[in-house]
Tab-separated table of C-alpha atoms in Angstrom:
chain	number	residue	atom	x	y	z
A	82	MET	CA	28.369	24.245	-21.899
A	83	ALA	CA	25.955	22.088	-23.753
A	84	GLY	CA	26.368	19.207	-21.824
A	85	ILE	CA	24.842	21.474	-18.551
A	86	LYS	CA	22.545	22.861	-20.521
A	87	ALA	CA	21.766	19.447	-21.847
A	88	LEU	CA	21.601	18.089	-18.213
A	89	ILE	CA	19.577	20.666	-16.694
A	90	SER	CA	16.961	20.183	-19.557
A	91	LEU	CA	17.286	16.487	-18.984
A	92	SER	CA	16.860	16.965	-15.074
A	93	PHE	CA	13.973	19.279	-15.642
A	94	GLY	CA	12.160	16.206	-18.075
A	95	GLY	CA	12.593	13.871	-15.108
A	96	ALA	CA	11.142	15.987	-12.555
A	97	VAL	CA	7.975	17.078	-14.744
A	98	GLY	CA	7.701	12.998	-15.319
A	99	LEU	CA	7.756	12.041	-11.582
A	100	MET	CA	5.334	15.224	-10.643
A	101	PHE	CA	2.639	13.616	-13.235
A	102	LEU	CA	3.039	10.095	-11.471
A	103	MET	CA	2.925	11.434	-8.275
A	104	LEU	CA	-0.273	13.710	-9.363
A	105	GLY	CA	-1.994	10.076	-10.286
A	106	CYS	CA	-1.335	8.842	-6.606
A	107	ALA	CA	-1.676	11.599	-4.486
A	108	LEU	CA	-4.057	13.317	-5.391
A	109	PRO	CA	-7.293	13.528	-2.989
A	110	GLN	CA	-9.820	11.928	-5.584
A	111	TYR	CA	-7.370	9.366	-6.474
A	112	SER	CA	-5.327	8.288	-3.000
A	113	LYS	CA	-3.952	4.755	-4.185
A	114	TYR	CA	-0.336	4.490	-4.603
A	115	TRP	CA	-0.238	1.325	-6.932
A	116	PRO	CA	1.027	3.214	-9.593
A	117	LEU	CA	4.364	3.521	-7.716
A	118	PHE	CA	5.024	-0.246	-9.342
A	119	VAL	CA	6.302	1.814	-11.996
A	120	LEU	CA	9.324	2.506	-10.846
A	121	PHE	CA	10.604	-0.318	-11.022
A	122	PHE	CA	10.275	-0.212	-14.772
A	123	TYR	CA	12.162	3.101	-14.831
A	124	ILE	CA	15.170	1.836	-12.809
A	125	LEU	CA	15.054	-1.818	-15.121
A	126	SER	CA	14.451	-0.074	-18.857
A	127	PRO	CA	18.236	1.251	-19.279
A	128	ILE	CA	19.984	-1.786	-17.798
A	129	PRO	CA	19.637	-4.226	-20.819
A	130	TYR	CA	21.336	-1.650	-22.974
A	131	CYS	CA	23.493	-0.544	-20.940
A	132	ILE	CA	25.169	-3.634	-20.230
A	133	ALA	CA	25.103	-4.412	-24.086
A	134	ARG	CA	26.964	-1.318	-24.809
A	135	ARG	CA	29.684	-2.483	-22.086
A	136	VAL	CA	29.880	-5.871	-23.728
A	137	VAL	CA	29.861	-5.760	-27.521
A	138	ASP	CA	32.388	-4.156	-29.529
A	139	ASP	CA	31.499	-1.395	-31.549
A	140	THR	CA	34.067	-2.296	-34.488
A	141	ASP	CA	31.488	-4.051	-36.464
A	142	ALA	CA	29.344	-1.753	-38.366
A	143	ALA	CA	26.581	-4.430	-38.744
A	144	SER	CA	23.866	-5.414	-36.707
A	145	ASN	CA	24.593	-7.043	-33.252
A	146	ALA	CA	22.528	-9.664	-31.593
A	147	CYS	CA	23.278	-8.929	-28.661
A	148	LYS	CA	22.478	-5.025	-29.038
A	149	GLU	CA	19.525	-6.925	-30.612
A	150	LEU	CA	18.704	-8.427	-27.740
A	151	ALA	CA	18.853	-5.479	-25.092
A	152	ILE	CA	16.937	-3.341	-27.173
A	153	PHE	CA	13.957	-6.205	-27.494
A	154	LEU	CA	14.601	-6.195	-23.474
A	155	THR	CA	13.877	-2.587	-23.200
A	156	THR	CA	11.189	-2.354	-25.235
A	157	GLY	CA	9.219	-5.049	-23.433
A	158	ILE	CA	10.093	-2.977	-20.281
A	159	VAL	CA	8.707	0.115	-21.870
A	160	VAL	CA	5.389	-1.833	-23.116
A	161	SER	CA	5.129	-3.434	-19.343
A	162	ALA	CA	5.498	0.380	-18.168
A	163	PHE	CA	2.718	1.368	-20.093
A	164	GLY	CA	0.643	-1.473	-19.791
A	165	LEU	CA	0.819	-2.116	-15.906
A	166	PRO	CA	-1.332	1.525	-15.195
A	167	ILE	CA	-4.247	0.111	-17.869
A	168	VAL	CA	-3.927	-3.021	-16.255
A	169	PHE	CA	-4.887	-1.577	-12.561
A	170	ALA	CA	-7.506	0.862	-14.013
A	171	ARG	CA	-9.162	-2.026	-15.770
A	172	ALA	CA	-9.272	-4.063	-12.254
A	173	GLU	CA	-10.819	-0.923	-10.766
A	174	LEU	CA	-7.651	-0.403	-8.303
A	175	ILE	CA	-6.872	3.078	-9.520
A	176	LEU	CA	-9.522	5.470	-11.772
A	177	TRP	CA	-9.004	6.205	-14.776
A	178	GLY	CA	-7.971	9.298	-14.399
A	179	ALA	CA	-4.757	8.604	-12.453
A	180	CYS	CA	-4.336	6.327	-15.166
A	181	ALA	CA	-4.033	9.307	-17.661
A	182	LEU	CA	-1.730	10.659	-14.938
A	183	VAL	CA	0.853	7.592	-14.514
A	184	LEU	CA	0.643	7.521	-19.156
A	185	THR	CA	1.731	10.875	-19.222
A	186	GLY	CA	4.396	10.814	-16.272
A	187	ASN	CA	5.806	7.560	-18.402
A	188	THR	CA	5.639	9.089	-21.555
A	189	VAL	CA	7.995	12.097	-20.227
A	190	ILE	CA	10.378	10.177	-18.262
A	191	PHE	CA	10.814	7.388	-21.178
A	192	ALA	CA	11.523	10.431	-23.007
A	193	THR	CA	13.893	11.611	-20.673
A	194	ILE	CA	15.391	8.477	-20.662
A	195	LEU	CA	16.126	8.410	-24.613
A	196	GLY	CA	17.449	12.019	-24.091
A	197	PHE	CA	20.041	11.320	-21.855
A	198	PHE	CA	20.811	8.224	-23.921
A	199	LEU	CA	21.160	10.197	-27.262
A	200	VAL	CA	22.720	13.370	-25.818
A	201	PHE	CA	25.305	11.482	-23.672
A	202	GLY	CA	25.681	7.942	-25.680
A	203	SER	CA	28.174	9.230	-28.115
A	204	ASN	CA	32.005	9.066	-27.300
A	205	ASP	CA	32.353	12.578	-27.144
A	206	ASP	CA	33.745	15.446	-24.994
A	207	PHE	CA	30.866	14.964	-22.381
A	208	SER	CA	30.260	11.218	-22.642
A	209	TRP	CA	28.072	9.371	-19.532
A	210	GLN	CA	30.721	6.853	-19.276
A	211	GLN	CA	33.290	9.668	-17.890
A	212	TRP	CA	30.779	9.411	-14.676
């Protein structure tokens, strides 16, 4: 039952984050769809860590270079997702209000992705690897 509650709360968080992103694009005073490019970062951000978890053997308790590289790449993707709306706003492609909405959506979405890996990342009864 705890897995269902976690899944529902994570899906609610994802919906709220995407709502902020869409508001930053579709409100009448903004009406520019450039911020939708951050969707690529949402898709790309979990990929390095998922690949590293599949490749790396977890029997070693010490730090692993493959996992460290995956975390580094994920951090670069997340920082790029926060930087892109700021670059768009500085270049005056979007307004600063739209930038704030997109950054709020980024925070919620990446917190949701982190929550997914914290809740379903362990190898217990409701692991995401079973899906």
